[in-house]
Short mmCIF file of C-alpha atoms (C1' of nucleotides) and ligand atoms in Angstrom, two decimals:
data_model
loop_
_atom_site.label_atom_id
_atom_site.label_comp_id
_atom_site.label_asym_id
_atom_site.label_seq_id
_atom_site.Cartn_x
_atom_site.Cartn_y
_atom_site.Cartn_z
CA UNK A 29 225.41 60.94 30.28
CA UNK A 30 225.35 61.60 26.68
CA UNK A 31 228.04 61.98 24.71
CA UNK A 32 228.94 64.20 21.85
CA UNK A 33 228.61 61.53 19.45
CA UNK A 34 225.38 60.17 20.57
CA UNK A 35 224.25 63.84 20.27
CA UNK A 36 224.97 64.27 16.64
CA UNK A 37 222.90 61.16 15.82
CA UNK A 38 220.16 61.99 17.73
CA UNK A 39 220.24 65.61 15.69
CA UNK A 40 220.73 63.94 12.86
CA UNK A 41 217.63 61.60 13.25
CA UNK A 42 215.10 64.64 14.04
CA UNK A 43 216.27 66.19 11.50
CA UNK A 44 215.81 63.80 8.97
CA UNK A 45 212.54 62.83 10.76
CA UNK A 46 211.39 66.12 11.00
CA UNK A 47 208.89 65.84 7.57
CA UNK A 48 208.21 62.12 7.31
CA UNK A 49 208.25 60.87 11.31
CA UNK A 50 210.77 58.37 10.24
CA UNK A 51 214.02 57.66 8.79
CA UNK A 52 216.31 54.83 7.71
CA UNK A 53 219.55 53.99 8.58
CA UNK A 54 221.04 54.75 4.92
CA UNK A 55 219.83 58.27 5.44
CA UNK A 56 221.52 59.29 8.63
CA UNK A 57 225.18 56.72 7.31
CA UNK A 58 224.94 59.47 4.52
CA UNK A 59 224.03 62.20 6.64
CA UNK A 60 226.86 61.82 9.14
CA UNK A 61 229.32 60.35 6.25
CA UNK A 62 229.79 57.23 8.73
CA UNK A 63 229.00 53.56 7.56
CA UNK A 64 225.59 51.69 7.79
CA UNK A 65 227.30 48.88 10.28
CA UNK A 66 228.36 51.67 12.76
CA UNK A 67 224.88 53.50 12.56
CA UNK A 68 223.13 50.49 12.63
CA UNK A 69 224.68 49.75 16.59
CA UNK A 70 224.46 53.48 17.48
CA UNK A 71 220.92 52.85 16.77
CA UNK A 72 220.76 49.83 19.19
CA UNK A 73 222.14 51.67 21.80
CA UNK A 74 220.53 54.61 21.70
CA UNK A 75 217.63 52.33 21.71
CA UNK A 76 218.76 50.93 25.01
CA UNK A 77 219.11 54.35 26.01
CA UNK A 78 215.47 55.34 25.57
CA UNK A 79 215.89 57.55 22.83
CA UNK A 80 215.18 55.37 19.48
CA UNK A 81 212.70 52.98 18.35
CA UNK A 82 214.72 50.09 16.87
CA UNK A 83 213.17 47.23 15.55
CA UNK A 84 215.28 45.18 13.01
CA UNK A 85 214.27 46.15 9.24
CA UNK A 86 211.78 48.88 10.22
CA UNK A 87 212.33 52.37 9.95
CA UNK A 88 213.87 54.54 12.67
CA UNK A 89 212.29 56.90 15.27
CA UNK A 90 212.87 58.95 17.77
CA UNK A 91 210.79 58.08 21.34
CA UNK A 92 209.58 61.30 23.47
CA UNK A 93 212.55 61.82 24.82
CA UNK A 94 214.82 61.09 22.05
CA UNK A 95 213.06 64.20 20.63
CA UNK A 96 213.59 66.24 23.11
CA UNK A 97 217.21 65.80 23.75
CA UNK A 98 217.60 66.57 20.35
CA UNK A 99 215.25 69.71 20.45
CA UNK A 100 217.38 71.08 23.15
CA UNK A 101 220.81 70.19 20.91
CA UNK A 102 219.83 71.95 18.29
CA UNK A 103 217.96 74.86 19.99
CA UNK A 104 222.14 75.24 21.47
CA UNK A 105 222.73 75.22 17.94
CA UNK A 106 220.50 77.88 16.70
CA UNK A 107 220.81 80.16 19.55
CA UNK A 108 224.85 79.73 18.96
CA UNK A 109 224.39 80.97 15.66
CA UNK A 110 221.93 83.77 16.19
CA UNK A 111 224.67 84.63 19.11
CA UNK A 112 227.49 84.39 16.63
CA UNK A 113 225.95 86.72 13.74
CA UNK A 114 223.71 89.40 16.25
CA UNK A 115 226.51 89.96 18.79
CA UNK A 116 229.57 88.66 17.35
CA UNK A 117 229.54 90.29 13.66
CA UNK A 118 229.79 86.82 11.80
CA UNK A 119 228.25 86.66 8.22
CA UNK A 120 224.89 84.02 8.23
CA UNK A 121 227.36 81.72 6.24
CA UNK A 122 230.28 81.80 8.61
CA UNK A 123 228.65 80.39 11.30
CA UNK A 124 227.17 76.67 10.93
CA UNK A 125 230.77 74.94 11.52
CA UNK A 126 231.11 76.74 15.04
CA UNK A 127 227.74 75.88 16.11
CA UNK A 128 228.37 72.47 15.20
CA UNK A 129 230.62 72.78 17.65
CA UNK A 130 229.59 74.55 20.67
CA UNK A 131 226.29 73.00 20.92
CA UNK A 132 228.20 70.10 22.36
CA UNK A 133 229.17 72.76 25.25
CA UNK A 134 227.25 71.78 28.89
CA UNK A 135 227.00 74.72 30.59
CA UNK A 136 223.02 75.63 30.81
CA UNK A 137 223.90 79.20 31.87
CA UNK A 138 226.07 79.93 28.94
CA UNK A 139 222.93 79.14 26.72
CA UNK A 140 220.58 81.25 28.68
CA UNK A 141 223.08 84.27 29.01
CA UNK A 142 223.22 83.93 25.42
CA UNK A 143 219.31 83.89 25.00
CA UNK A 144 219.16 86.55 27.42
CA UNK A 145 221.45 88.88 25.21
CA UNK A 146 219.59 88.52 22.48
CA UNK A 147 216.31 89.32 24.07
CA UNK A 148 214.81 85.50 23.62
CA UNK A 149 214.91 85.08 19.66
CA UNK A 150 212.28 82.44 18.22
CA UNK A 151 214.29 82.28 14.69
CA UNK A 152 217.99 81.28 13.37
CA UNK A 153 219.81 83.38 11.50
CA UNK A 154 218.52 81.24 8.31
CA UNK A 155 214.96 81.71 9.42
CA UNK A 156 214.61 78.45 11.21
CA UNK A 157 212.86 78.31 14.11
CA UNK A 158 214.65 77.94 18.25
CA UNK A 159 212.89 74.74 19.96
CA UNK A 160 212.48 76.63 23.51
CA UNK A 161 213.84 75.53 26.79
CA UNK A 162 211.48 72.34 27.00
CA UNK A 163 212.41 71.34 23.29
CA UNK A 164 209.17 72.78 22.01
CA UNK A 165 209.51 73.70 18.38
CA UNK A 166 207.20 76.31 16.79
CA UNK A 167 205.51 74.52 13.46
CA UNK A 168 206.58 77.31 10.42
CA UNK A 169 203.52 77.68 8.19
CA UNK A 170 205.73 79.09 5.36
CA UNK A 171 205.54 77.63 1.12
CA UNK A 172 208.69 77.18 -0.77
CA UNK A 173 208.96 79.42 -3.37
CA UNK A 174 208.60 77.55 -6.14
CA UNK A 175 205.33 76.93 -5.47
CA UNK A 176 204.17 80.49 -6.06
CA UNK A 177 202.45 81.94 -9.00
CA UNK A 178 203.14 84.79 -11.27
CA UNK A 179 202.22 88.15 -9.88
CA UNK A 180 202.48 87.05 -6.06
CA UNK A 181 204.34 89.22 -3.69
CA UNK A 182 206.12 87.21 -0.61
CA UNK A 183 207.94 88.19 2.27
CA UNK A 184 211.48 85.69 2.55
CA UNK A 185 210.92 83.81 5.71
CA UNK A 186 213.67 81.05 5.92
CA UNK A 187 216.36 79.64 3.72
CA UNK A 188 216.17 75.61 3.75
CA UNK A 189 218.39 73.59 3.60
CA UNK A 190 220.77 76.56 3.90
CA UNK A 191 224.69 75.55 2.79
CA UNK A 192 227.27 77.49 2.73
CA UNK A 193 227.08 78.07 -1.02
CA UNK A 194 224.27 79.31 -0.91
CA UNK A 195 223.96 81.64 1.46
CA UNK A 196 227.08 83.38 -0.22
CA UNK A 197 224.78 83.39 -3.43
CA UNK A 198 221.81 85.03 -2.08
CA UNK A 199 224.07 87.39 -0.35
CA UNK A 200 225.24 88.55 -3.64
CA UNK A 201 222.30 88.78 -5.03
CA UNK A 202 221.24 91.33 -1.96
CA UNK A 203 218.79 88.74 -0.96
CA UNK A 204 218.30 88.40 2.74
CA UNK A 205 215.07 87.79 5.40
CA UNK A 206 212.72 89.96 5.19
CA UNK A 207 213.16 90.50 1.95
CA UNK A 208 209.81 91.53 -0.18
CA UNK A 209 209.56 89.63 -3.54
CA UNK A 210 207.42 89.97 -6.66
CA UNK A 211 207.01 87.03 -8.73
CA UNK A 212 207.33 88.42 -12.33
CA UNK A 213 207.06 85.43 -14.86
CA UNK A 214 208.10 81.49 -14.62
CA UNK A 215 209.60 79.76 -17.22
CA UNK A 216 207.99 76.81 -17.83
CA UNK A 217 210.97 74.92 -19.34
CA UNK A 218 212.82 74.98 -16.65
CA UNK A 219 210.90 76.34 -13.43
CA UNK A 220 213.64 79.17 -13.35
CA UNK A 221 211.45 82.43 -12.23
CA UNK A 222 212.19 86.13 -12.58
CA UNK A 223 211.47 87.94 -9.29
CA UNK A 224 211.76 92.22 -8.52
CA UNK A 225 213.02 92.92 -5.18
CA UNK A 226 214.40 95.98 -3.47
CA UNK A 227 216.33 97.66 -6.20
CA UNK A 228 216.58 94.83 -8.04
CA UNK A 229 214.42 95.30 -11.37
CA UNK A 230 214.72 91.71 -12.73
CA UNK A 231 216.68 88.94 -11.11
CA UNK A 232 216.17 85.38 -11.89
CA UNK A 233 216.18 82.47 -9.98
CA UNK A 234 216.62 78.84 -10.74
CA UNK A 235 214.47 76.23 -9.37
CA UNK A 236 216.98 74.61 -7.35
CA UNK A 237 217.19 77.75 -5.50
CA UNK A 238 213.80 78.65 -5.32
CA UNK A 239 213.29 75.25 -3.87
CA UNK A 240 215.35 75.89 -1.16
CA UNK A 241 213.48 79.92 -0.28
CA UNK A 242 210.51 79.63 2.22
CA UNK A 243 208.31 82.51 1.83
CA UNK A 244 204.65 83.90 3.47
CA UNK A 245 202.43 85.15 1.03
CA UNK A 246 201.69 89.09 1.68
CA UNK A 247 198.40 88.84 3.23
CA UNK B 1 245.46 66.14 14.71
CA UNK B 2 245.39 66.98 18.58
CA UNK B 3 242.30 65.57 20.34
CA UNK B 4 240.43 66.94 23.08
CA UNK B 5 242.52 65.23 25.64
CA UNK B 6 245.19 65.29 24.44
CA UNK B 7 245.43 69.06 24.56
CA UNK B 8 244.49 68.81 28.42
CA UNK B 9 247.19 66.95 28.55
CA UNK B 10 249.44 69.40 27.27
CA UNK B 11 248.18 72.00 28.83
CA UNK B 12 248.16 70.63 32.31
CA UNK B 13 251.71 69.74 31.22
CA UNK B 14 252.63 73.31 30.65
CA UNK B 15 250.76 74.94 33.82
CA UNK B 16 253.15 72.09 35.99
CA UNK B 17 255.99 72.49 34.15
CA UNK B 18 255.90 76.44 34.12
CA UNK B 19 258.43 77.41 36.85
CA UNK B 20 260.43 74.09 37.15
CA UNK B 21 260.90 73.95 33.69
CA UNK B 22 259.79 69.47 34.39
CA UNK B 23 257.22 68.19 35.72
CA UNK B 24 256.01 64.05 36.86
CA UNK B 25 253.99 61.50 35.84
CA UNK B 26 252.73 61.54 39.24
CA UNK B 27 251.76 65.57 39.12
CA UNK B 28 249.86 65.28 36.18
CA UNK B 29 247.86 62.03 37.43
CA UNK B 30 246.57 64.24 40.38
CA UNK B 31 245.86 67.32 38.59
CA UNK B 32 243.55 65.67 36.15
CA UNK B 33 242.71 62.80 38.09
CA UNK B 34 243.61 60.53 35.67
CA UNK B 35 245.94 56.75 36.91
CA UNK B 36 249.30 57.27 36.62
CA UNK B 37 249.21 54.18 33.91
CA UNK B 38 247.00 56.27 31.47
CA UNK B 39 249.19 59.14 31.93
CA UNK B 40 252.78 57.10 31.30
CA UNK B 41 251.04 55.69 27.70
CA UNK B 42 249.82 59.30 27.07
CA UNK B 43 253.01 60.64 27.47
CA UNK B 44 254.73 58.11 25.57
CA UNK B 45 252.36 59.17 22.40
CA UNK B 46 252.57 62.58 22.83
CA UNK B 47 256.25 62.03 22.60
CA UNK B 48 255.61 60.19 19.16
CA UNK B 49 254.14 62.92 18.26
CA UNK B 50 256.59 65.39 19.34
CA UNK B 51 255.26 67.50 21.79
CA UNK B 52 257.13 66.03 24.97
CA UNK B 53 260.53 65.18 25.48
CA UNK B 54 259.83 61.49 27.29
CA UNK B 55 262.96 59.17 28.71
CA UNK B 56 262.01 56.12 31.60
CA UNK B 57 261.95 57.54 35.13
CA UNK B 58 262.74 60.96 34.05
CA UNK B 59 261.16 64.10 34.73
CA UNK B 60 258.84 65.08 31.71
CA UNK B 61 259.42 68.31 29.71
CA UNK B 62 257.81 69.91 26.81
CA UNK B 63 259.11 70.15 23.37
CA UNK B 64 259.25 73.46 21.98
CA UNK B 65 256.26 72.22 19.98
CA UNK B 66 254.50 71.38 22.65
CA UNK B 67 254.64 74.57 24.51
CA UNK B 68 253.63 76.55 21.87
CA UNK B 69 250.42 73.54 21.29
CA UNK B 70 249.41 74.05 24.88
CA UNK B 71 250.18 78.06 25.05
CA UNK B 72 247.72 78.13 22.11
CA UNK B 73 245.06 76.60 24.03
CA UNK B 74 245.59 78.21 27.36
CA UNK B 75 245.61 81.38 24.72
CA UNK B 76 241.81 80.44 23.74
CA UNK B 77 241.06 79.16 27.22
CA UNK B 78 241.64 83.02 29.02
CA UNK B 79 240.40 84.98 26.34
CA UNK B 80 237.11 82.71 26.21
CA UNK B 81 237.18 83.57 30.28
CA UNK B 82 237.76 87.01 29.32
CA UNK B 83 235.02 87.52 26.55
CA UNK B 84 232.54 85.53 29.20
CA UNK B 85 233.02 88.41 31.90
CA UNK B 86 233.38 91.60 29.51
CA UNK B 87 230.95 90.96 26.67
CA UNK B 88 228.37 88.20 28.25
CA UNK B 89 228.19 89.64 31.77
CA UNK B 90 229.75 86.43 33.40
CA UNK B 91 231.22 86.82 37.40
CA UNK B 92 234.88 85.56 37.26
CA UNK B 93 234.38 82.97 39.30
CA UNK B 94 231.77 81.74 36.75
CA UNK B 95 234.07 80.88 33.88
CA UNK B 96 236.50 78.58 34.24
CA UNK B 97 234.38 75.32 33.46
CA UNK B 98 232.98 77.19 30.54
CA UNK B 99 236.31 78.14 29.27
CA UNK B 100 237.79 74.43 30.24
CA UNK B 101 235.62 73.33 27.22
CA UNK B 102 235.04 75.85 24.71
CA UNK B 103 239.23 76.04 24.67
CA UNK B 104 238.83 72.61 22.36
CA UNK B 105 236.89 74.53 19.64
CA UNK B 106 238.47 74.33 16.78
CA UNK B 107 237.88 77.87 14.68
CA UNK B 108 240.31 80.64 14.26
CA UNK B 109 237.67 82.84 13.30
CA UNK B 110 236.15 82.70 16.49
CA UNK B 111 239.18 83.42 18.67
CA UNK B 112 240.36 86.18 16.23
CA UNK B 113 236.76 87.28 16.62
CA UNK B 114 236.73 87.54 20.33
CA UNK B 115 240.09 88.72 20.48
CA UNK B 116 239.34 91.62 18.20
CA UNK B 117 236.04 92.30 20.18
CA UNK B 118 237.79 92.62 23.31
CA UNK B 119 240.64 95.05 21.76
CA UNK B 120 243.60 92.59 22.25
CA UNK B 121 243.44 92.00 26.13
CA UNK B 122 246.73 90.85 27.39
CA UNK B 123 245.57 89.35 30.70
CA UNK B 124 242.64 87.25 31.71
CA UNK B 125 239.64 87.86 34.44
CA UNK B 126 242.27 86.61 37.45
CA UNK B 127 244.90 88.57 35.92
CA UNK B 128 247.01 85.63 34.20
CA UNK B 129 249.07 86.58 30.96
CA UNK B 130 247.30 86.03 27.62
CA UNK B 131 249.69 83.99 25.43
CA UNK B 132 250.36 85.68 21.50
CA UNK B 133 249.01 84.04 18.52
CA UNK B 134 252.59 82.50 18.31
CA UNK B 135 252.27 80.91 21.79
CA UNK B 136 254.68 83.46 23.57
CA UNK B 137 253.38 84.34 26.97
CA UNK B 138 254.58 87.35 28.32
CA UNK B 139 256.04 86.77 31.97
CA UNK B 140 255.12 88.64 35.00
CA UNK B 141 257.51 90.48 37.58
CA UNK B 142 254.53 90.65 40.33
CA UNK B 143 255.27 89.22 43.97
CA UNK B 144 253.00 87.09 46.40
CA UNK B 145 251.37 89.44 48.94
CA UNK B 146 253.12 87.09 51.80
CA UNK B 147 256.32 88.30 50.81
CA UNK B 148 255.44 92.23 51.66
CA UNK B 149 256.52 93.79 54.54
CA UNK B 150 254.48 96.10 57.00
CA UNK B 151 253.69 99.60 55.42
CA UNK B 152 254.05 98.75 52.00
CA UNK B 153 251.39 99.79 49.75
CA UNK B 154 250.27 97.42 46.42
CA UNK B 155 247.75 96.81 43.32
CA UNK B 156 246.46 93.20 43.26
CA UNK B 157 247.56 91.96 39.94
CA UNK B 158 246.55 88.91 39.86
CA UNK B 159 245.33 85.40 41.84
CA UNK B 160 247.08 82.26 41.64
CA UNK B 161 245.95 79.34 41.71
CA UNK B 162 242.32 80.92 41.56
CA UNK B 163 239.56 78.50 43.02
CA UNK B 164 236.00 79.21 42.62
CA UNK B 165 236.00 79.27 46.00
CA UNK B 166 238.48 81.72 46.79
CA UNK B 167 237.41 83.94 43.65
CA UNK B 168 233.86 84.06 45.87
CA UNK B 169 235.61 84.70 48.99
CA UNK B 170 237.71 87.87 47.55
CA UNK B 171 234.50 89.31 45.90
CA UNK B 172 232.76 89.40 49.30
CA UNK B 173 235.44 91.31 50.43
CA UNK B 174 235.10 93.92 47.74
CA UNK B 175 239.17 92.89 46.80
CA UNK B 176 239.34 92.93 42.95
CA UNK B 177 241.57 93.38 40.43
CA UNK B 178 243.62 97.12 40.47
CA UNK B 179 242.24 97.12 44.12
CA UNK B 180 245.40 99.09 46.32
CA UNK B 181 246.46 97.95 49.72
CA UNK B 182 248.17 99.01 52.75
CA UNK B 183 249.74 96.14 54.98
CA UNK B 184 249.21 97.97 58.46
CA UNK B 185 250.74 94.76 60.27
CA UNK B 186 251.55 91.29 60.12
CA UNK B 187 251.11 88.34 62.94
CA UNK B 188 254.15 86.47 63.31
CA UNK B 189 252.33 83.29 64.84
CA UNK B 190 250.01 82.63 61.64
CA UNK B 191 251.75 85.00 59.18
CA UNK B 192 247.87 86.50 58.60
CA UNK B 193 247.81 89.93 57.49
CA UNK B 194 245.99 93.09 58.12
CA UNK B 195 245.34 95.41 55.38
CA UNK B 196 243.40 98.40 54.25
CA UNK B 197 241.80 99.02 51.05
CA UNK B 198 238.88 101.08 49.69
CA UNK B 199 236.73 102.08 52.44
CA UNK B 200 237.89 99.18 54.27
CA UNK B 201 239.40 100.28 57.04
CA UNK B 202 241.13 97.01 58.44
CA UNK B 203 240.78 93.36 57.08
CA UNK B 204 242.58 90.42 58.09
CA UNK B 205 243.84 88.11 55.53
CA UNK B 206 244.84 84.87 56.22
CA UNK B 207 248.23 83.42 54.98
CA UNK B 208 246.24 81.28 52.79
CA UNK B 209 244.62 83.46 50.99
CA UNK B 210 248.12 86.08 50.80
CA UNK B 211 249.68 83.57 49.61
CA UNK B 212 247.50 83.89 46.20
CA UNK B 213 247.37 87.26 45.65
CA UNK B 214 249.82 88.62 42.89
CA UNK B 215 250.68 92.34 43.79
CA UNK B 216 253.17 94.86 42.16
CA UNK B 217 254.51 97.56 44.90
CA UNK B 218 253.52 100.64 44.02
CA UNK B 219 256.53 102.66 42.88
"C1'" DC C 29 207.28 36.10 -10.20
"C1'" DT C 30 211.72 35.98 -9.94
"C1'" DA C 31 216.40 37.99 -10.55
"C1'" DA C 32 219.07 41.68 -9.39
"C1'" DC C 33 220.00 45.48 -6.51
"C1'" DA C 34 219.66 48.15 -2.35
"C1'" DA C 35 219.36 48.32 2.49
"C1'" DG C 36 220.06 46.29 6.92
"C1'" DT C 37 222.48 43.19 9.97
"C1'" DT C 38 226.14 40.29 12.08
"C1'" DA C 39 230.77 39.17 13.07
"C1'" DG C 40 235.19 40.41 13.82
"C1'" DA C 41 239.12 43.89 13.74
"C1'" DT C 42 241.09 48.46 15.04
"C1'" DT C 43 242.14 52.64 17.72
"C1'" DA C 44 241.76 55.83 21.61
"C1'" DA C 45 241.42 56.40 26.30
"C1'" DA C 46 240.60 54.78 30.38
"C1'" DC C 47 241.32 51.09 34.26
"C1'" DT C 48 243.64 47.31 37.76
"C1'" DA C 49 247.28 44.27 39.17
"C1'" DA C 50 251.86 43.35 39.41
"C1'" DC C 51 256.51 44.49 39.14
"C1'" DA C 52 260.76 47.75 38.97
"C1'" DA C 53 263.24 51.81 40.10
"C1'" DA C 54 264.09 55.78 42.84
"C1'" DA C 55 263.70 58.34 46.96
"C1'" DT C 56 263.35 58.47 51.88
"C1'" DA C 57 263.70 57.09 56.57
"C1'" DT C 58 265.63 54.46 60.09
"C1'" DA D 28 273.27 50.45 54.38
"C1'" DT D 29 269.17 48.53 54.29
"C1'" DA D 30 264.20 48.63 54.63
"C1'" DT D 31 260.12 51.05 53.49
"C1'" DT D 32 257.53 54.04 50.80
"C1'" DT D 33 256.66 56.49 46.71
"C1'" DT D 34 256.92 56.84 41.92
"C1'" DG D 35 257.10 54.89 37.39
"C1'" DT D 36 256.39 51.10 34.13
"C1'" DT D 37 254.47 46.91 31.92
"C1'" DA D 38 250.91 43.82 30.86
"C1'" DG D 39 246.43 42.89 30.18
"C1'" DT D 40 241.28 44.31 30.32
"C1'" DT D 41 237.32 47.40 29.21
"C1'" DT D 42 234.32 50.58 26.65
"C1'" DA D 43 233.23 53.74 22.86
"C1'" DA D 44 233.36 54.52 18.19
"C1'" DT D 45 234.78 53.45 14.08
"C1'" DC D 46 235.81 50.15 9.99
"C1'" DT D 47 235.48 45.92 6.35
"C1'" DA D 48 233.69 41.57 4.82
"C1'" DA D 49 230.10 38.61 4.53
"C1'" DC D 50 225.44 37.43 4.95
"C1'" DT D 51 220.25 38.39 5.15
"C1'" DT D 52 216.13 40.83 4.19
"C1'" DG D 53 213.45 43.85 1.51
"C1'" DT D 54 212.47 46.39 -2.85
"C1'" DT D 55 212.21 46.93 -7.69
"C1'" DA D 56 212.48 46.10 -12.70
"C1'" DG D 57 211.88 42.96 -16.28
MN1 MN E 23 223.31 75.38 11.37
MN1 MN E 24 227.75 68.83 16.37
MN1 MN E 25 240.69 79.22 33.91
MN1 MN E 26 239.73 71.55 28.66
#
DNA sequence: CTAACAAGTTAGATTAAACTAACAAAATAT
DNA sequence: ATATTTTGTTAGTTTAATCTAACTTGTTAG
C-alpha cells in the first residue's frame, strides 16, 4: 500500500524529473515545503519500495514503476480537474487545490466514470496532457512563447507552470486555449511582446508570462 | 484542525450516539474496528479538544461542538453519495466507500458546488436526512415496516442500516425508494411478511430485511 | 587550489495513531 | 453475595512522518 504521502513525493519527483530525468533532494524539500532530512529518508524508503533510485550524493530518479504510479496519480489529478471545470462549472483557477486532494481518492471506478463523462479527454484544463490508464503520457510538441518571432500567428496550447495568479490574469485579459495569437513586435529591452488576439487590437505581454504560454505555430 | 480520523471518529460517534443520546468505548471499537485502547486515548483528545464530553467508565456523549463537527461531515458524506447516483450515474449500492473518503475533502466550494447542482436535496440515495450547513439534521417520523399491521398500505422512505448487500438484494426485487406496498399477511412463527408492490403480485420479506425498511403509512 | 558555501546525510527528538499486556471497574449470572 | 465475564483504563511499544542540530560531501568563487 501506498500512502498519501508517499504519493505526493512520487508526483513531486516526476514532475520535477519530467525535463531533466533527474532531480535533487533540495528541489522536491522546496517543492513540498518539507525539510531536506525528511526528504532525504522518504527517498530511502521509497527506494526500498521500488520506486526511486537512491544512491547517496547522486541525483534522484524515478525506476519504471516509480513512474508509473506517479503517471496514474496525476492522470487522477488531471482528469479531477477537467471533471471539476467541464461538468462541475469551476473556473480553470478554482480547481488545482481540490485535485490535490481527490487524487488521493482509491476508487478506480470513480476515475473511469469520470473519464467516461467526459468522453476520454487527452488534455487538462491548463492544456497539459492525461497520462492514460497504463501511465502513458503523450510527449506535447508545443514552443513557449517567447520563443516566437515577430509576425508569427500561434494557436495557445497549454499554460505552464499554471498558478493561480495567473490564470486569473490571462482570464482578464480574455486569453484562454485555443486562443489564436499574432505576434506584433518584441521589445528588445525587456522581451515584453505585443500580441493581437480576438478583439483584442494590442495587448502586451511580459516575458515572464510569455514564458509560461505554450503555443503551436499555425501550420 | 480535525484530521481524517479523527472526524471518523466523530462521526461514528454521532451515528451510535443518535437515538441513545451516549454511546461506549466498546461500540465504537467494533464499528470501526479499531482496540478499545486506541479508542479510550482518542476519546480522551477529542475531549481536549472539545468535541466529547469524556468522564472514566462513563458513557461517552458529544459536545454540542462535536455534533455539529460530525453532522458536517455526514452532511458532505450523503450529498457526495447523492451527487455519485444523480449526476455520475453511480447504483446506490455503489457509493458508500466512495463517499466514506471523499467526506474528508476539505473545500467548501465543492460541497456548495454539488449541493447547488443537485438543487438542495434533503435526503440521501437510502433516504437518510441531509444535515444543514449549520449541522441541524432534520428528524424523521417514518416507522420500521415490522411494526405494520396486515392491510396497511406504505411508501418506502428509507433503509437503515443499508448494507451493500441488502441495497443489492432490494434492487433485485425492483423495491426502491417511493416504491408503495400492501402487507397482505404476516407469519407469526418468523414474523416474515408478504407484500405487494408494482406488478409484483406477492413477495415475501423476511423479518430481516422489514426490519430495515423505513415506511410512512399512507394517509 | 583552497576557502567558503550549498547540498546531502546522520542522529536523535516529537507527534499521531495504532497495537498488546496487564490491571481495574462494572455488569451479569449463579 | 460472590464469582465470572465484560468493559474500560493504564502503561509501554511500534510505525509513519515530521523536525532540529550537527556533521560530511560536493560545488563554486577567488
Ligand atoms: Mn493541477
Ligand atoms: Mn495531493
Ligand atoms: Mn453512506
Ligand atoms: Mn470516512
Amino acid at each position: 500500500m501506498i500512502s498519501q504521502t508517499e504519493e505526493n513525493y512520487l508526483k513531486a519527483l516526476y514532475n520535477l524529473t519530467y525535463l531533466k530525468g533527474e532531480a535533487s533532494v533540495n528541489e522536491i524539500s522546496k517543492r513540498l515545503e518539507i525539510k531536506m532530512p525528511t526528504v532525504n529518508s522518504m527517498m530511502k524508503k521509497l527506494s526500498e519500495k521500488g520506486f526511486v533510485h537512491y544512491e547517496s550524493y547522486k541525483p534522484l530518479k524515478l525506476t519504471e514503476e516509480g513512474k508509473k504510479e506517479a503517471a496514474l496519480i496525476i492522470r487522477k489529478h488531471r482528469l479531477t480537474e477537467m471533471y471539476l471545470v467541464e461538468k462541475m462549472g469551476f473556473a480553470w483557477d478554482e480547481v488545482h487545490q481540490i485535485a490535490e486532494q481527490i487524487e488521493h481518492i482509491h476508487s478506480p471506478e470513480f476515475f473511469t466514470k469520470m473519464d467516461q463523462l467526459l468522453g476520454y479527454p487527452t488534455v487538462d484544463p491548463h492544456g497539459s496532457p492525461i497520462p492514460d490508464h497504463n501511465g502513458v503520457m503523450r510527449s506535447e510538441s508545443y514552443i513557449f512563447l517567447d520563443t516566437c518571432k515577430t509576425g508569427d500567428a500561434v494557436t495557445l496550447m497549454a499554460v505552464q507552470p499554471s498558478s493561480k495568479e495567473l490564470l486569473q490574469y490571462l482570464s482578464a485579459k480574455d486569453l484562454e486555449l485555443g486562443t489564436t495569437l499574432t505576434i506584433l513586435s518584441i521589445e528588445p529591452f525587456d522581451n515584453s511582446i505585443t500580441v493581437n488576439y480576438g478583439n483584442r487590437i494590442s495587448e502586451v505581454l511580459s516575458s515572464k508570462v510569455t514564458a509560461t504560454l505554450l503555443v503551436r505555430p499555425i501550420s
